PDB file of C-alpha atoms in Angstrom:
ATOM      1  CA  MET A   7       7.606  -9.585 -25.369  1.00 67.00           C
ATOM      2  CA  ASN A   8       5.303  -8.465 -22.569  1.00 74.00           C
ATOM      3  CA  ILE A   9       4.367  -4.809 -22.854  1.00 85.00           C
ATOM      4  CA  GLU A  10       2.076  -3.376 -20.215  1.00 87.00           C
ATOM      5  CA  ARG A  11       0.379  -0.036 -20.686  1.00 86.00           C
ATOM      6  CA  PRO A  12       1.246   2.527 -18.058  1.00 90.00           C
ATOM      7  CA  THR A  13      -1.412   3.064 -15.432  1.00 90.00           C
ATOM      8  CA  LEU A  14      -1.355   4.614 -12.010  1.00 93.00           C
ATOM      9  CA  ALA A  15      -0.390   2.175  -9.286  1.00 94.00           C
ATOM     10  CA  PRO A  16      -3.543   1.113  -7.385  1.00 92.00           C
ATOM     11  CA  GLU A  17      -2.216   2.616  -4.149  1.00 96.00           C
ATOM     12  CA  LYS A  18      -1.979   6.001  -5.923  1.00 97.00           C
ATOM     13  CA  VAL A  19      -5.720   6.075  -6.656  1.00 96.00           C
ATOM     14  CA  SER A  20      -8.150   6.941  -3.871  1.00 97.00           C
ATOM     15  CA  GLU A  21     -11.064   4.657  -3.090  1.00 96.00           C
ATOM     16  CA  ALA A  22     -13.459   7.430  -4.125  1.00 97.00           C
ATOM     17  CA  VAL A  23     -11.856   7.642  -7.564  1.00 96.00           C
ATOM     18  CA  LYS A  24     -11.814   3.848  -7.956  1.00 94.00           C
ATOM     19  CA  SER A  25     -15.531   3.807  -7.209  1.00 96.00           C
ATOM     20  CA  GLN A  26     -16.191   6.650  -9.643  1.00 95.00           C
ATOM     21  CA  VAL A  27     -14.296   4.915 -12.459  1.00 93.00           C
ATOM     22  CA  ALA A  28     -15.923   1.556 -11.717  1.00 94.00           C
ATOM     23  CA  SER A  29     -19.399   3.061 -11.990  1.00 97.00           C
ATOM     24  CA  PHE A  30     -18.710   5.423 -14.934  1.00 97.00           C
ATOM     25  CA  HIS A  31     -21.324   4.431 -17.536  1.00 98.00           C
ATOM     26  CA  ARG A  32     -21.218   0.934 -16.105  1.00 98.00           C
ATOM     27  CA  ALA A  33     -24.298  -0.229 -18.024  1.00 98.00           C
ATOM     28  CA  VAL A  34     -22.528   0.437 -21.334  1.00 98.00           C
ATOM     29  CA  VAL A  35     -19.378  -1.361 -20.190  1.00 98.00           C
ATOM     30  CA  ASP A  36     -21.430  -4.292 -18.880  1.00 98.00           C
ATOM     31  CA  GLU A  37     -23.305  -4.515 -22.201  1.00 98.00           C
ATOM     32  CA  ALA A  38     -20.062  -4.634 -24.189  1.00 98.00           C
ATOM     33  CA  ALA A  39     -18.436  -7.103 -21.792  1.00 98.00           C
ATOM     34  CA  ALA A  40     -21.452  -9.413 -22.016  1.00 98.00           C
ATOM     35  CA  ALA A  41     -21.381  -9.361 -25.827  1.00 98.00           C
ATOM     36  CA  VAL A  42     -17.629 -10.051 -25.870  1.00 98.00           C
ATOM     37  CA  SER A  43     -18.026 -13.014 -23.542  1.00 98.00           C
ATOM     38  CA  ARG A  44     -21.037 -14.376 -25.449  1.00 98.00           C
ATOM     39  CA  ASP A  45     -20.326 -13.789 -29.146  1.00 98.00           C
ATOM     40  CA  ARG A  46     -17.372 -14.910 -31.280  1.00 96.00           C
ATOM     41  CA  VAL A  47     -16.829 -11.566 -33.032  1.00 97.00           C
ATOM     42  CA  VAL A  48     -17.866  -8.187 -31.623  1.00 98.00           C
ATOM     43  CA  VAL A  49     -17.341  -4.768 -33.170  1.00 98.00           C
ATOM     44  CA  VAL A  50     -17.790  -1.779 -30.888  1.00 98.00           C
ATOM     45  CA  GLY A  51     -18.137   1.425 -32.838  1.00 98.00           C
ATOM     46  CA  MET A  52     -19.777   4.726 -33.459  1.00 98.00           C
ATOM     47  CA  ALA A  53     -21.775   6.324 -36.254  1.00 97.00           C
ATOM     48  CA  GLN A  54     -19.987   8.379 -38.923  1.00 97.00           C
ATOM     49  CA  ASN A  55     -16.603   6.726 -38.307  1.00 98.00           C
ATOM     50  CA  PRO A  56     -15.255   5.473 -41.648  1.00 98.00           C
ATOM     51  CA  PHE A  57     -13.042   2.815 -40.042  1.00 98.00           C
ATOM     52  CA  VAL A  58     -15.996   1.301 -38.207  1.00 98.00           C
ATOM     53  CA  LYS A  59     -17.841   1.136 -41.533  1.00 98.00           C
ATOM     54  CA  LYS A  60     -14.814  -0.489 -43.221  1.00 98.00           C
ATOM     55  CA  ALA A  61     -14.504  -3.079 -40.456  1.00 98.00           C
ATOM     56  CA  ARG A  62     -18.159  -4.045 -40.808  1.00 98.00           C
ATOM     57  CA  GLN A  63     -17.866  -4.216 -44.596  1.00 98.00           C
ATOM     58  CA  LEU A  64     -14.805  -6.453 -44.293  1.00 98.00           C
ATOM     59  CA  LEU A  65     -16.616  -8.845 -41.963  1.00 97.00           C
ATOM     60  CA  ASP A  66     -19.709  -8.843 -44.168  1.00 97.00           C
ATOM     61  CA  GLY A  67     -17.540  -9.532 -47.221  1.00 95.00           C
ATOM     62  CA  GLU A  68     -15.888 -12.469 -45.453  1.00 95.00           C
ATOM     63  CA  GLY A  69     -19.258 -13.851 -44.352  1.00 94.00           C
ATOM     64  CA  VAL A  70     -18.309 -13.541 -40.684  1.00 96.00           C
ATOM     65  CA  LYS A  71     -21.225 -13.236 -38.268  1.00 96.00           C
ATOM     66  CA  TYR A  72     -20.625 -10.499 -35.705  1.00 98.00           C
ATOM     67  CA  THR A  73     -22.352  -8.425 -33.094  1.00 98.00           C
ATOM     68  CA  TYR A  74     -22.223  -4.686 -33.626  1.00 98.00           C
ATOM     69  CA  LEU A  75     -22.588  -2.277 -30.724  1.00 98.00           C
ATOM     70  CA  GLU A  76     -22.845   1.402 -31.647  1.00 98.00           C
ATOM     71  CA  TYR A  77     -22.443   4.208 -29.150  1.00 98.00           C
ATOM     72  CA  GLY A  78     -23.245   7.621 -30.535  1.00 97.00           C
ATOM     73  CA  SER A  79     -21.401   9.622 -33.153  1.00 96.00           C
ATOM     74  CA  TYR A  80     -18.788  12.317 -33.166  1.00 95.00           C
ATOM     75  CA  LEU A  81     -21.395  14.611 -31.626  1.00 94.00           C
ATOM     76  CA  SER A  82     -22.987  12.343 -29.034  1.00 97.00           C
ATOM     77  CA  LYS A  83     -22.281   9.763 -26.330  1.00 97.00           C
ATOM     78  CA  TRP A  84     -18.607  10.626 -25.992  1.00 97.00           C
ATOM     79  CA  LYS A  85     -18.703   9.810 -22.269  1.00 97.00           C
ATOM     80  CA  GLU A  86     -20.051   6.333 -22.979  1.00 98.00           C
ATOM     81  CA  ARG A  87     -17.233   5.782 -25.486  1.00 98.00           C
ATOM     82  CA  LEU A  88     -14.726   7.091 -22.958  1.00 97.00           C
ATOM     83  CA  ALA A  89     -15.961   4.498 -20.457  1.00 97.00           C
ATOM     84  CA  LEU A  90     -15.372   1.786 -23.077  1.00 98.00           C
ATOM     85  CA  LYS A  91     -11.872   3.108 -23.773  1.00 97.00           C
ATOM     86  CA  LEU A  92     -11.074   3.047 -20.052  1.00 95.00           C
ATOM     87  CA  TRP A  93     -12.404  -0.512 -19.802  1.00 96.00           C
ATOM     88  CA  ALA A  94     -10.576  -1.863 -22.850  1.00 97.00           C
ATOM     89  CA  GLY A  95      -7.448   0.258 -22.650  1.00 94.00           C
ATOM     90  CA  PHE A  96      -7.764   0.922 -26.400  1.00 97.00           C
ATOM     91  CA  PRO A  97      -7.839   4.508 -27.694  1.00 96.00           C
ATOM     92  CA  THR A  98      -9.866   4.321 -30.918  1.00 97.00           C
ATOM     93  CA  PHE A  99     -12.891   2.857 -32.657  1.00 98.00           C
ATOM     94  CA  PRO A 100     -13.719   0.353 -33.841  1.00 98.00           C
ATOM     95  CA  MET A 101     -12.756  -2.048 -31.118  1.00 98.00           C
ATOM     96  CA  VAL A 102     -12.755  -5.528 -32.622  1.00 98.00           C
ATOM     97  CA  PHE A 103     -12.957  -8.563 -30.351  1.00 98.00           C
ATOM     98  CA  VAL A 104     -12.481 -12.118 -31.625  1.00 97.00           C
ATOM     99  CA  ASP A 105     -13.024 -15.067 -29.304  1.00 95.00           C
ATOM    100  CA  GLY A 106     -13.100 -12.736 -26.310  1.00 97.00           C
ATOM    101  CA  VAL A 107      -9.792 -11.043 -27.168  1.00 97.00           C
ATOM    102  CA  LEU A 108      -9.433  -7.384 -28.126  1.00 98.00           C
ATOM    103  CA  GLU A 109      -7.599  -7.636 -31.429  1.00 98.00           C
ATOM    104  CA  GLY A 110      -7.547  -3.899 -32.178  1.00 98.00           C
ATOM    105  CA  GLY A 111      -9.144  -1.780 -34.859  1.00 98.00           C
ATOM    106  CA  TYR A 112      -9.726  -1.929 -38.595  1.00 98.00           C
ATOM    107  CA  SER A 113      -6.082  -2.341 -39.655  1.00 98.00           C
ATOM    108  CA  ASP A 114      -5.702  -5.183 -37.157  1.00 98.00           C
ATOM    109  CA  LEU A 115      -8.822  -6.812 -38.586  1.00 98.00           C
ATOM    110  CA  VAL A 116      -7.280  -6.657 -42.059  1.00 98.00           C
ATOM    111  CA  LYS A 117      -4.208  -8.468 -40.705  1.00 97.00           C
ATOM    112  CA  LEU A 118      -6.394 -11.166 -39.138  1.00 96.00           C
ATOM    113  CA  ARG A 119      -8.185 -11.672 -42.434  1.00 96.00           C
ATOM    114  CA  ASP A 120      -4.897 -11.854 -44.338  1.00 96.00           C
ATOM    115  CA  GLN A 121      -3.636 -14.467 -41.847  1.00 94.00           C
ATOM    116  CA  GLY A 122      -6.769 -16.571 -42.347  1.00 92.00           C
ATOM    117  CA  LYS A 123      -7.935 -16.091 -38.775  1.00 89.00           C
ATOM    118  CA  LEU A 124     -11.422 -14.852 -39.660  1.00 87.00           C
ATOM    119  CA  LYS A 125     -12.690 -18.007 -41.267  1.00 77.00           C
ATOM    120  CA  LYS A 126     -16.470 -18.185 -41.383  1.00 62.00           C
ATOM    121  CA  GLN A 127     -17.882 -20.180 -38.477  1.00 61.00           C
ATOM    122  CA  PRO A 128     -20.910 -22.465 -38.913  1.00 57.00           C
TER     123      PRO A 128
END
């Protein structure tokens, strides 16, 4: 089943808006994209979020090496996190990437573990 998220058709977005979105906290998006393309497992999160903490604890408990990128807390860097949400098309944190694929958040990570898809890599 192929489910696409609804977005505005490109012809319904002005060039000025496209440029604004493309440059919105671009350094943060580029940093996350580079980590995702370079590292096997990447967790993008924020301080104080209990699900980010649980995801990291799960990976640590499984002995899985991962890169953690943290952008602010509930009280800071919300625009940077918004840029990441626009880039990934995922509404919450953590964002967990495995082998370059956005797998979801903490509950999705639990499913991957239960399916044996988080095996420790050498």
